PDB file of C-alpha atoms and ligand atoms in Angstrom:
ATOM      1  CA  MET A 264       0.000   0.000   0.000  1.00 35.00           C
ATOM      2  CA  HIS A 265       1.601   3.207  -1.102  1.00 35.00           C
ATOM      3  CA  PHE A 266       0.884   6.291   0.893  1.00 38.00           C
ATOM      4  CA  HIS A 267       0.595   8.776  -1.936  1.00 38.00           C
ATOM      5  CA  THR A 268      -1.464   6.648  -4.261  1.00 37.00           C
ATOM      6  CA  ARG A 269      -3.780   5.538  -1.497  1.00 41.00           C
ATOM      7  CA  ALA A 270      -4.148   9.118  -0.405  1.00 37.00           C
ATOM      8  CA  ALA A 271      -5.014  10.136  -3.918  1.00 37.00           C
ATOM      9  CA  ALA A 272      -7.855   7.669  -4.169  1.00 38.00           C
ATOM     10  CA  LEU A 273      -9.096   8.241  -0.675  1.00 39.00           C
ATOM     11  CA  ALA A 274      -9.296  11.932  -1.441  1.00 36.00           C
ATOM     12  CA  VAL A 275     -12.497  11.120  -3.200  1.00 37.00           C
ATOM     13  CA  LEU A 276     -13.999   9.795   0.001  1.00 39.00           C
ATOM     14  CA  LEU A 277     -13.469  12.988   1.813  1.00 34.00           C
ATOM     15  CA  PRO A 278     -16.709  14.842   1.409  1.00 33.00           C
ATOM     16  CA  LEU A 279     -18.678  11.927   2.755  1.00 35.00           C
ATOM     17  CA  THR A 280     -20.413  14.277   5.068  1.00 31.00           C
ATOM     18  CA  LEU A 281     -23.284  11.864   4.656  1.00 33.00           C
ATOM     19  CA  ALA A 282     -26.085  13.976   5.940  1.00 32.00           C
ATOM     20  CA  ALA A 283     -28.445  11.039   5.611  1.00 32.00           C
ATOM     21  CA  CYS A 284     -26.140   8.907   7.685  1.00 35.00           C
ATOM     22  CA  GLN A 285     -25.920  11.422  10.463  1.00 34.00           C
ATOM     23  CA  GLN A 286     -29.660  11.785  10.716  1.00 35.00           C
ATOM     24  CA  GLU A 287     -30.198   8.087  11.163  1.00 37.00           C
ATOM     25  CA  ARG A 288     -27.462   7.689  13.670  1.00 40.00           C
ATOM     26  CA  ALA A 289     -28.394  10.702  15.726  1.00 36.00           C
ATOM     27  CA  GLU A 290     -31.307   8.665  16.977  1.00 38.00           C
ATOM     28  CA  GLY A 291     -28.964   6.359  18.860  1.00 38.00           C
ATOM     29  CA  ALA A 292     -30.266   3.273  17.104  1.00 41.00           C
ATOM     30  CA  ASP A 293     -26.941   1.555  17.662  1.00 43.00           C
ATOM     31  CA  ALA A 294     -27.197   1.006  21.398  1.00 41.00           C
ATOM     32  CA  ASP A 295     -28.634  -2.491  21.030  1.00 45.00           C
ATOM     33  CA  GLU A 296     -26.239  -3.402  18.247  1.00 46.00           C
ATOM     34  CA  THR A 297     -23.277  -2.700  20.504  1.00 46.00           C
ATOM     35  CA  ALA A 298     -24.569  -5.048  23.149  1.00 42.00           C
ATOM     36  CA  GLU A 299     -24.916  -7.710  20.516  1.00 45.00           C
ATOM     37  CA  ILE A 300     -21.362  -7.280  19.245  1.00 46.00           C
ATOM     38  CA  VAL A 301     -20.047  -8.078  22.698  1.00 42.00           C
ATOM     39  CA  GLN A 302     -22.341 -11.056  22.980  1.00 43.00           C
ATOM     40  CA  HIS A 303     -21.362 -12.427  19.558  1.00 45.00           C
ATOM     41  CA  ALA A 304     -17.617 -12.245  20.021  1.00 43.00           C
ATOM     42  CA  PRO A 305     -16.010 -12.952  23.387  1.00 72.00           C
ATOM     43  CA  ALA A 306     -13.473 -10.273  22.585  1.00 86.00           C
ATOM     44  CA  ASN A 307     -11.814  -7.441  24.442  1.00 93.00           C
ATOM     45  CA  VAL A 308     -13.584  -4.243  23.418  1.00 96.00           C
ATOM     46  CA  VAL A 309     -11.456  -1.189  22.702  1.00 98.00           C
ATOM     47  CA  THR A 310     -13.198   2.078  21.910  1.00 98.00           C
ATOM     48  CA  VAL A 311     -11.393   4.484  19.602  1.00 98.00           C
ATOM     49  CA  THR A 312     -12.714   7.931  18.760  1.00 98.00           C
ATOM     50  CA  GLY A 313     -11.588   9.824  15.680  1.00 98.00           C
ATOM     51  CA  ARG A 314     -12.052  13.533  15.103  1.00 97.00           C
ATOM     52  CA  ASP A 315     -10.279  16.336  13.213  1.00 96.00           C
ATOM     53  CA  PHE A 316      -7.418  15.389  13.605  1.00 97.00           C
ATOM     54  CA  GLU A 317      -6.667  13.005  16.420  1.00 97.00           C
ATOM     55  CA  PHE A 318      -7.521   9.628  17.869  1.00 98.00           C
ATOM     56  CA  ASP A 319      -8.620   8.987  21.417  1.00 98.00           C
ATOM     57  CA  ALA A 320      -7.451   5.464  22.198  1.00 98.00           C
ATOM     58  CA  PRO A 321      -5.709   3.585  24.960  1.00 98.00           C
ATOM     59  CA  LEU A 322      -1.910   3.424  24.725  1.00 98.00           C
ATOM     60  CA  GLU A 323      -1.754  -0.144  25.965  1.00 98.00           C
ATOM     61  CA  ILE A 324      -4.110  -3.106  25.762  1.00 97.00           C
ATOM     62  CA  ALA A 325      -3.935  -6.834  26.546  1.00 95.00           C
ATOM     63  CA  PRO A 326      -3.414  -9.412  23.799  1.00 95.00           C
ATOM     64  CA  GLY A 327      -6.261 -11.496  22.429  1.00 93.00           C
ATOM     65  CA  LEU A 328      -9.274 -11.185  20.223  1.00 94.00           C
ATOM     66  CA  THR A 329     -10.127  -7.473  20.179  1.00 96.00           C
ATOM     67  CA  THR A 330     -13.175  -5.641  18.899  1.00 96.00           C
ATOM     68  CA  PHE A 331     -12.324  -2.074  17.927  1.00 98.00           C
ATOM     69  CA  ARG A 332     -15.385   0.141  18.181  1.00 98.00           C
ATOM     70  CA  PHE A 333     -14.693   3.227  16.139  1.00 98.00           C
ATOM     71  CA  MET A 334     -16.731   6.384  16.580  1.00 98.00           C
ATOM     72  CA  ASP A 335     -16.273   9.093  13.947  1.00 96.00           C
ATOM     73  CA  GLU A 336     -16.964  12.393  15.681  1.00 96.00           C
ATOM     74  CA  GLY A 337     -16.201  14.277  12.458  1.00 91.00           C
ATOM     75  CA  PRO A 338     -16.580  16.766  11.113  1.00 90.00           C
ATOM     76  CA  GLU A 339     -14.539  15.042   8.394  1.00 87.00           C
ATOM     77  CA  PRO A 340     -14.949  11.301   7.740  1.00 87.00           C
ATOM     78  CA  HIS A 341     -12.393   9.084   9.456  1.00 93.00           C
ATOM     79  CA  HIS A 342     -11.484   5.419   9.654  1.00 96.00           C
ATOM     80  CA  LEU A 343      -9.043   3.305  11.636  1.00 98.00           C
ATOM     81  CA  THR A 344      -6.276   1.177  10.150  1.00 98.00           C
ATOM     82  CA  VAL A 345      -4.289  -1.021  12.538  1.00 98.00           C
ATOM     83  CA  PHE A 346      -0.689  -1.891  11.607  1.00 98.00           C
ATOM     84  CA  ARG A 347       1.579  -4.294  13.459  1.00 98.00           C
ATOM     85  CA  LEU A 348       5.192  -3.126  13.428  1.00 98.00           C
ATOM     86  CA  THR A 349       7.554  -5.924  12.445  1.00 97.00           C
ATOM     87  CA  ASP A 350      11.254  -6.693  12.819  1.00 93.00           C
ATOM     88  CA  GLY A 351      11.793  -4.221  15.664  1.00 95.00           C
ATOM     89  CA  HIS A 352      10.656  -1.209  13.648  1.00 97.00           C
ATOM     90  CA  THR A 353       9.236   1.863  15.379  1.00 97.00           C
ATOM     91  CA  MET A 354       6.417   4.276  14.572  1.00 97.00           C
ATOM     92  CA  ASP A 355       9.135   6.727  13.437  1.00 97.00           C
ATOM     93  CA  ASP A 356      10.381   4.159  10.896  1.00 97.00           C
ATOM     94  CA  PHE A 357       6.785   3.692   9.752  1.00 97.00           C
ATOM     95  CA  MET A 358       6.215   7.444   9.312  1.00 97.00           C
ATOM     96  CA  GLU A 359       9.559   7.874   7.573  1.00 97.00           C
ATOM     97  CA  ALA A 360       8.727   5.133   5.067  1.00 96.00           C
ATOM     98  CA  LEU A 361       5.384   6.810   4.308  1.00 94.00           C
ATOM     99  CA  ARG A 362       7.030  10.217   3.921  1.00 93.00           C
ATOM    100  CA  ASP A 363       9.640   8.731   1.575  1.00 93.00           C
ATOM    101  CA  ARG A 364       6.896   6.863  -0.274  1.00 88.00           C
ATOM    102  CA  ARG A 365       8.580   3.546   0.337  1.00 90.00           C
ATOM    103  CA  PRO A 366       6.565   0.333   0.627  1.00 89.00           C
ATOM    104  CA  LEU A 367       5.801  -0.780   4.174  1.00 93.00           C
ATOM    105  CA  GLU A 368       6.947  -4.349   3.519  1.00 92.00           C
ATOM    106  CA  GLY A 369       9.274  -5.454   6.293  1.00 95.00           C
ATOM    107  CA  ILE A 370       8.200  -2.521   8.479  1.00 97.00           C
ATOM    108  CA  ALA A 371       4.529  -3.084   9.194  1.00 98.00           C
ATOM    109  CA  VAL A 372       1.645  -5.404   8.342  1.00 98.00           C
ATOM    110  CA  ALA A 373      -1.806  -3.953   7.617  1.00 98.00           C
ATOM    111  CA  LEU A 374      -4.338  -5.785   9.793  1.00 98.00           C
ATOM    112  CA  GLY A 375      -7.504  -3.902   8.922  1.00 98.00           C
ATOM    113  CA  GLY A 376      -9.730  -2.045  11.367  1.00 98.00           C
ATOM    114  CA  PRO A 377     -13.138  -0.360  11.203  1.00 98.00           C
ATOM    115  CA  ASN A 378     -13.717   1.372   7.869  1.00 97.00           C
ATOM    116  CA  ALA A 379     -15.460   4.736   7.500  1.00 93.00           C
ATOM    117  CA  PRO A 380     -18.953   4.895   9.030  1.00 93.00           C
ATOM    118  CA  GLY A 381     -19.378   8.548   8.008  1.00 87.00           C
ATOM    119  CA  PRO A 382     -19.264  11.463  10.465  1.00 88.00           C
ATOM    120  CA  GLY A 383     -21.412  10.804  13.518  1.00 93.00           C
ATOM    121  CA  GLY A 384     -21.403   7.076  12.820  1.00 95.00           C
ATOM    122  CA  GLU A 385     -19.895   4.023  14.410  1.00 97.00           C
ATOM    123  CA  ALA A 386     -18.159   1.037  12.827  1.00 97.00           C
ATOM    124  CA  ASN A 387     -16.466  -2.043  14.250  1.00 98.00           C
ATOM    125  CA  ALA A 388     -13.858  -4.631  13.390  1.00 98.00           C
ATOM    126  CA  THR A 389     -12.538  -7.569  15.390  1.00 97.00           C
ATOM    127  CA  LEU A 390      -8.872  -8.497  15.066  1.00 96.00           C
ATOM    128  CA  GLN A 391      -6.556 -10.988  16.712  1.00 94.00           C
ATOM    129  CA  MET A 392      -3.972  -8.883  18.569  1.00 96.00           C
ATOM    130  CA  GLU A 393      -0.675 -10.445  19.630  1.00 94.00           C
ATOM    131  CA  SER A 394       1.841  -8.881  21.991  1.00 95.00           C
ATOM    132  CA  GLY A 395       3.854  -6.289  20.129  1.00 97.00           C
ATOM    133  CA  ASP A 396       3.877  -2.719  18.908  1.00 98.00           C
ATOM    134  CA  TYR A 397       1.189  -1.285  16.703  1.00 98.00           C
ATOM    135  CA  VAL A 398       0.260   1.929  14.908  1.00 98.00           C
ATOM    136  CA  LEU A 399      -3.284   3.292  14.526  1.00 98.00           C
ATOM    137  CA  ALA A 400      -3.756   5.556  11.498  1.00 98.00           C
ATOM    138  CA  CYS A 401      -6.357   7.330   9.358  1.00 96.00           C
ATOM    139  CA  PHE A 402      -5.453   7.676   5.684  1.00 91.00           C
ATOM    140  CA  ILE A 403      -8.487   9.642   4.582  1.00 85.00           C
ATOM    141  CA  PRO A 404      -7.366  13.025   3.256  1.00 80.00           C
ATOM    142  CA  SER A 405      -8.781  16.474   3.878  1.00 83.00           C
ATOM    143  CA  PRO A 406     -10.030  18.681   1.035  1.00 80.00           C
ATOM    144  CA  ASP A 407      -6.461  20.028   0.774  1.00 85.00           C
ATOM    145  CA  GLY A 408      -5.329  16.514  -0.200  1.00 81.00           C
ATOM    146  CA  VAL A 409      -3.299  15.943   2.968  1.00 89.00           C
ATOM    147  CA  PRO A 410      -4.130  12.607   4.581  1.00 90.00           C
ATOM    148  CA  HIS A 411      -5.224  12.757   8.186  1.00 94.00           C
ATOM    149  CA  ILE A 412      -2.228  10.674   9.262  1.00 96.00           C
ATOM    150  CA  ALA A 413      -0.067  13.678   8.351  1.00 96.00           C
ATOM    151  CA  LYS A 414      -2.314  15.961  10.446  1.00 97.00           C
ATOM    152  CA  GLY A 415      -1.988  13.999  13.651  1.00 96.00           C
ATOM    153  CA  MET A 416      -4.261  10.992  13.176  1.00 98.00           C
ATOM    154  CA  VAL A 417      -1.582   8.473  14.056  1.00 98.00           C
ATOM    155  CA  ARG A 418      -1.040   6.900  17.419  1.00 97.00           C
ATOM    156  CA  PRO A 419       1.074   4.098  18.897  1.00 98.00           C
ATOM    157  CA  LEU A 420      -0.568   1.157  20.599  1.00 98.00           C
ATOM    158  CA  ALA A 421       1.313  -1.364  22.733  1.00 98.00           C
ATOM    159  CA  VAL A 422      -0.090  -4.841  23.270  1.00 97.00           C
ATOM    160  CA  ARG A 423       1.401  -6.311  26.420  1.00 97.00           C
ATOM    161  CA  GLY A 424       0.651  -9.357  28.498  1.00 94.00           C
ATOM    162  CA  ASP A 425       0.510 -13.116  28.414  1.00 89.00           C
ATOM    163  CA  ALA A 426      -0.402 -14.570  25.070  1.00 80.00           C
ATOM    164  CA  ALA A 427      -4.118 -15.232  24.839  1.00 74.00           C
ATOM    165  CA  PRO A 428      -5.358 -18.374  23.106  1.00 77.00           C
ATOM    166  CA  ALA A 429      -6.386 -17.750  19.500  1.00 76.00           C
ATOM    167  CA  GLN A 430     -10.175 -17.486  19.222  1.00 80.00           C
ATOM    168  CA  GLU A 431     -12.313 -17.830  16.162  1.00 82.00           C
ATOM    169  CA  VAL A 432     -15.272 -15.571  15.643  1.00 88.00           C
ATOM    170  CA  ALA A 433     -18.235 -17.469  14.229  1.00 90.00           C
ATOM    171  CA  ALA A 434     -19.057 -15.684  10.974  1.00 94.00           C
ATOM    172  CA  ASP A 435     -22.303 -15.749   8.965  1.00 93.00           C
ATOM    173  CA  ILE A 436     -20.731 -14.476   5.757  1.00 96.00           C
ATOM    174  CA  ASP A 437     -17.246 -14.964   4.327  1.00 97.00           C
ATOM    175  CA  ILE A 438     -15.802 -12.465   1.873  1.00 98.00           C
ATOM    176  CA  THR A 439     -12.423 -13.124   0.258  1.00 98.00           C
ATOM    177  CA  PHE A 440     -10.410 -10.309  -1.319  1.00 98.00           C
ATOM    178  CA  LEU A 441      -8.574 -11.305  -4.493  1.00 98.00           C
ATOM    179  CA  ASP A 442      -6.599  -9.292  -7.075  1.00 97.00           C
ATOM    180  CA  TYR A 443      -9.184  -7.881  -8.039  1.00 97.00           C
ATOM    181  CA  ALA A 444     -12.511  -9.259  -6.929  1.00 97.00           C
ATOM    182  CA  PHE A 445     -14.718  -9.898  -3.913  1.00 98.00           C
ATOM    183  CA  ASN A 446     -15.689 -13.543  -3.471  1.00 97.00           C
ATOM    184  CA  MET A 447     -18.865 -13.788  -1.424  1.00 96.00           C
ATOM    185  CA  PRO A 448     -21.972 -15.942  -1.079  1.00 94.00           C
ATOM    186  CA  GLU A 449     -24.791 -15.343  -3.534  1.00 87.00           C
ATOM    187  CA  GLU A 450     -27.354 -15.037  -0.784  1.00 90.00           C
ATOM    188  CA  VAL A 451     -27.342 -12.654   2.185  1.00 95.00           C
ATOM    189  CA  ARG A 452     -30.265 -12.686   4.585  1.00 96.00           C
ATOM    190  CA  ALA A 453     -31.479  -9.628   6.488  1.00 97.00           C
ATOM    191  CA  GLY A 454     -30.408  -9.349  10.105  1.00 97.00           C
ATOM    192  CA  ARG A 455     -27.365  -8.552  12.162  1.00 96.00           C
ATOM    193  CA  ARG A 456     -24.510 -10.442  10.460  1.00 96.00           C
ATOM    194  CA  THR A 457     -20.896 -11.148  11.301  1.00 96.00           C
ATOM    195  CA  ILE A 458     -18.737 -10.950   8.204  1.00 97.00           C
ATOM    196  CA  ARG A 459     -15.266 -12.472   7.972  1.00 98.00           C
ATOM    197  CA  VAL A 460     -13.037 -10.781   5.427  1.00 98.00           C
ATOM    198  CA  HIS A 461      -9.774 -12.289   4.287  1.00 97.00           C
ATOM    199  CA  THR A 462      -7.190 -11.112   1.778  1.00 98.00           C
ATOM    200  CA  HIS A 463      -6.231 -14.268  -0.069  1.00 98.00           C
ATOM    201  CA  GLU A 464      -2.610 -15.405   0.199  1.00 98.00           C
ATOM    202  CA  SER A 465      -2.330 -15.148  -3.598  1.00 97.00           C
ATOM    203  CA  ALA A 466      -3.095 -11.398  -3.532  1.00 97.00           C
ATOM    204  CA  THR A 467      -0.174  -9.129  -4.393  1.00 96.00           C
ATOM    205  CA  GLU A 468      -1.395  -6.080  -2.499  1.00 95.00           C
ATOM    206  CA  ALA A 469      -3.615  -5.008   0.398  1.00 97.00           C
ATOM    207  CA  HIS A 470      -7.365  -4.697  -0.087  1.00 98.00           C
ATOM    208  CA  GLU A 471     -10.191  -3.171   1.916  1.00 97.00           C
ATOM    209  CA  VAL A 472     -13.955  -3.180   1.874  1.00 98.00           C
ATOM    210  CA  LEU A 473     -16.393  -0.333   2.255  1.00 95.00           C
ATOM    211  CA  LEU A 474     -19.938  -1.577   2.823  1.00 97.00           C
ATOM    212  CA  VAL A 475     -22.714   0.673   1.529  1.00 96.00           C
ATOM    213  CA  ARG A 476     -26.488   0.443   1.636  1.00 97.00           C
ATOM    214  CA  LEU A 477     -27.736   1.800  -1.676  1.00 98.00           C
ATOM    215  CA  ALA A 478     -30.611   4.245  -1.807  1.00 97.00           C
ATOM    216  CA  GLN A 479     -33.773   3.078  -3.578  1.00 96.00           C
ATOM    217  CA  GLY A 480     -33.073   2.448  -7.272  1.00 97.00           C
ATOM    218  CA  LYS A 481     -29.344   3.284  -7.042  1.00 97.00           C
ATOM    219  CA  THR A 482     -26.494   1.027  -8.150  1.00 97.00           C
ATOM    220  CA  VAL A 483     -22.995   0.381  -6.837  1.00 97.00           C
ATOM    221  CA  GLU A 484     -21.675   1.898 -10.080  1.00 96.00           C
ATOM    222  CA  GLU A 485     -23.552   5.092  -9.237  1.00 96.00           C
ATOM    223  CA  MET A 486     -22.019   5.010  -5.764  1.00 93.00           C
ATOM    224  CA  ASN A 487     -18.555   4.598  -7.278  1.00 91.00           C
ATOM    225  CA  ASP A 488     -19.240   7.471  -9.683  1.00 90.00           C
ATOM    226  CA  TRP A 489     -20.443   9.599  -6.782  1.00 83.00           C
ATOM    227  CA  ILE A 490     -17.267   8.823  -4.839  1.00 74.00           C
ATOM    228  CA  HIS A 491     -15.324  10.217  -7.779  1.00 73.00           C
ATOM    229  CA  SER A 492     -17.545  13.179  -8.659  1.00 73.00           C
ATOM    230  CA  LEU A 493     -19.089  14.096  -5.293  1.00 67.00           C
ATOM    231  CA  GLU A 494     -21.950  15.732  -7.125  1.00 73.00           C
ATOM    232  CA  GLY A 495     -25.250  15.868  -5.314  1.00 77.00           C
ATOM    233  CA  PRO A 496     -26.253  13.705  -2.383  1.00 85.00           C
ATOM    234  CA  PRO A 497     -24.573  10.284  -2.015  1.00 86.00           C
ATOM    235  CA  PRO A 498     -26.708   7.484  -3.504  1.00 94.00           C
ATOM    236  CA  GLY A 499     -26.588   5.525  -0.269  1.00 94.00           C
ATOM    237  CA  GLU A 500     -25.197   5.247   3.205  1.00 93.00           C
ATOM    238  CA  PHE A 501     -21.781   4.109   4.492  1.00 92.00           C
ATOM    239  CA  LEU A 502     -21.815   1.221   6.976  1.00 95.00           C
ATOM    240  CA  GLY A 503     -18.121   0.722   7.759  1.00 96.00           C
ATOM    241  CA  GLY A 504     -16.343  -2.412   6.624  1.00 98.00           C
ATOM    242  CA  VAL A 505     -12.672  -3.260   7.096  1.00 98.00           C
ATOM    243  CA  THR A 506      -9.672  -1.075   6.182  1.00 98.00           C
ATOM    244  CA  ALA A 507      -6.508  -2.275   4.409  1.00 97.00           C
ATOM    245  CA  LEU A 508      -5.706  -5.944   4.993  1.00 98.00           C
ATOM    246  CA  ASP A 509      -2.415  -7.338   3.739  1.00 97.00           C
ATOM    247  CA  PRO A 510      -2.388 -10.707   1.925  1.00 97.00           C
ATOM    248  CA  GLY A 511      -3.048 -13.596   4.309  1.00 97.00           C
ATOM    249  CA  GLN A 512      -4.682 -11.389   6.970  1.00 97.00           C
ATOM    250  CA  SER A 513      -8.285 -11.638   8.116  1.00 97.00           C
ATOM    251  CA  ALA A 514     -10.711  -9.750  10.353  1.00 97.00           C
ATOM    252  CA  THR A 515     -14.422  -9.738  11.124  1.00 97.00           C
ATOM    253  CA  PHE A 516     -16.990  -6.983  11.409  1.00 98.00           C
ATOM    254  CA  THR A 517     -20.691  -6.849  12.096  1.00 97.00           C
ATOM    255  CA  ALA A 518     -23.374  -4.968  10.208  1.00 96.00           C
ATOM    256  CA  ASN A 519     -27.116  -4.789  10.359  1.00 95.00           C
ATOM    257  CA  PHE A 520     -28.665  -5.737   7.004  1.00 97.00           C
ATOM    258  CA  LEU A 521     -32.170  -4.713   6.024  1.00 97.00           C
ATOM    259  CA  PRO A 522     -33.779  -6.039   2.851  1.00 97.00           C
ATOM    260  CA  GLY A 523     -32.505  -4.005  -0.088  1.00 97.00           C
ATOM    261  CA  GLU A 524     -29.532  -3.347  -2.300  1.00 97.00           C
ATOM    262  CA  TYR A 525     -25.988  -3.161  -0.951  1.00 98.00           C
ATOM    263  CA  GLY A 526     -22.539  -2.629  -2.378  1.00 97.00           C
ATOM    264  CA  LEU A 527     -18.925  -3.530  -1.597  1.00 98.00           C
ATOM    265  CA  LEU A 528     -16.134  -1.283  -2.819  1.00 97.00           C
ATOM    266  CA  CYS A 529     -12.341  -1.380  -2.565  1.00 96.00           C
ATOM    267  CA  PRO A 530     -11.162   2.093  -3.577  1.00 90.00           C
ATOM    268  CA  ILE A 531      -7.471   1.467  -2.716  1.00 88.00           C
ATOM    269  CA  PRO A 532      -5.302   2.526  -5.664  1.00 87.00           C
ATOM    270  CA  SER A 533      -3.200  -0.245  -7.120  1.00 91.00           C
ATOM    271  CA  VAL A 534       0.484  -0.130  -6.212  1.00 88.00           C
ATOM    272  CA  LYS A 535       1.086  -1.147  -9.830  1.00 89.00           C
ATOM    273  CA  ASP A 536      -0.589   1.655 -11.756  1.00 93.00           C
ATOM    274  CA  GLY A 537      -2.492   3.825  -9.287  1.00 89.00           C
ATOM    275  CA  GLU A 538      -5.851   2.725 -10.693  1.00 92.00           C
ATOM    276  CA  PRO A 539      -8.446   2.209  -7.937  1.00 92.00           C
ATOM    277  CA  HIS A 540      -9.265  -1.433  -7.308  1.00 96.00           C
ATOM    278  CA  THR A 541     -12.935  -0.591  -7.889  1.00 96.00           C
ATOM    279  CA  ASP A 542     -12.048  -0.016 -11.560  1.00 95.00           C
ATOM    280  CA  LYS A 543     -10.266  -3.378 -11.679  1.00 96.00           C
ATOM    281  CA  GLY A 544     -13.316  -5.305 -10.502  1.00 94.00           C
ATOM    282  CA  MET A 545     -13.474  -4.753  -6.733  1.00 97.00           C
ATOM    283  CA  MET A 546     -16.978  -3.379  -6.791  1.00 97.00           C
ATOM    284  CA  ARG A 547     -19.963  -5.593  -6.269  1.00 97.00           C
ATOM    285  CA  GLN A 548     -23.678  -5.144  -5.741  1.00 97.00           C
ATOM    286  CA  PHE A 549     -25.873  -7.644  -3.945  1.00 97.00           C
ATOM    287  CA  THR A 550     -29.437  -7.964  -2.737  1.00 97.00           C
ATOM    288  CA  VAL A 551     -30.334  -8.670   0.871  1.00 97.00           C
ATOM    289  CA  ARG A 552     -33.588 -10.571   1.315  1.00 95.00           C
TER     290      ARG A 552
HETATM  291 CU1   CU V 709      -8.590  -4.011  -3.454  1.00 66.17          CU
END
């Protein structure tokens, strides 16, 4: 995942002020959903708040299965990407590599995290956290094109303690990220669902998923066009998903599906040619019944 190319593509996500989103969420409809997340996954729960331009998060947590609850307090849209530092590297090494536009291979592994819920919204992702040193970052850029990580939305996280046994989250839906496609079941039933996402070992770059509920009569292509043009109201609502996941990595998230049309998008620009993965096939519409 290259900093500059990713930033370029994520620039298009910026004006997701998502008025519609905010209205729905202002009613506090998520209180019950949160209780259910905890019930579903016997995970540690870590709450992270993002706002212009900082994260509120603990500096140290225990190892084990961890549900990150991410609240976007806005006003700009934010997300949370969790990186594990490898081979004794530090957050300074990580930032230096990004500044120099060097690949993060050998420095950090992208483990995903809650993707953008839109300002005022909440998203979640559950990851297996081992002891070690981590970096939390938001790559979404401001209207000036500068990604939030360069404005202060980066924070170290230490995971310390006795190794916890690996736990599997029971998932209802499996989505595999390939170069360049989403593999998923044909049928998705309405209800609160746990989705396991996995970047296949054969993938040559990191992928992400943004889950959107499409407005009546709108298509995922229209949503992708809107992301690039930002003209008029968005043709749907952003429901989180999972941020960049390196090949071989997996994570789960939960979402509440109502009957209707939904879309998956991976707008990460390719490290090969800068073209967004959506244009290479990582865009998919499906019906929830
Ligand atoms: Cu992708």
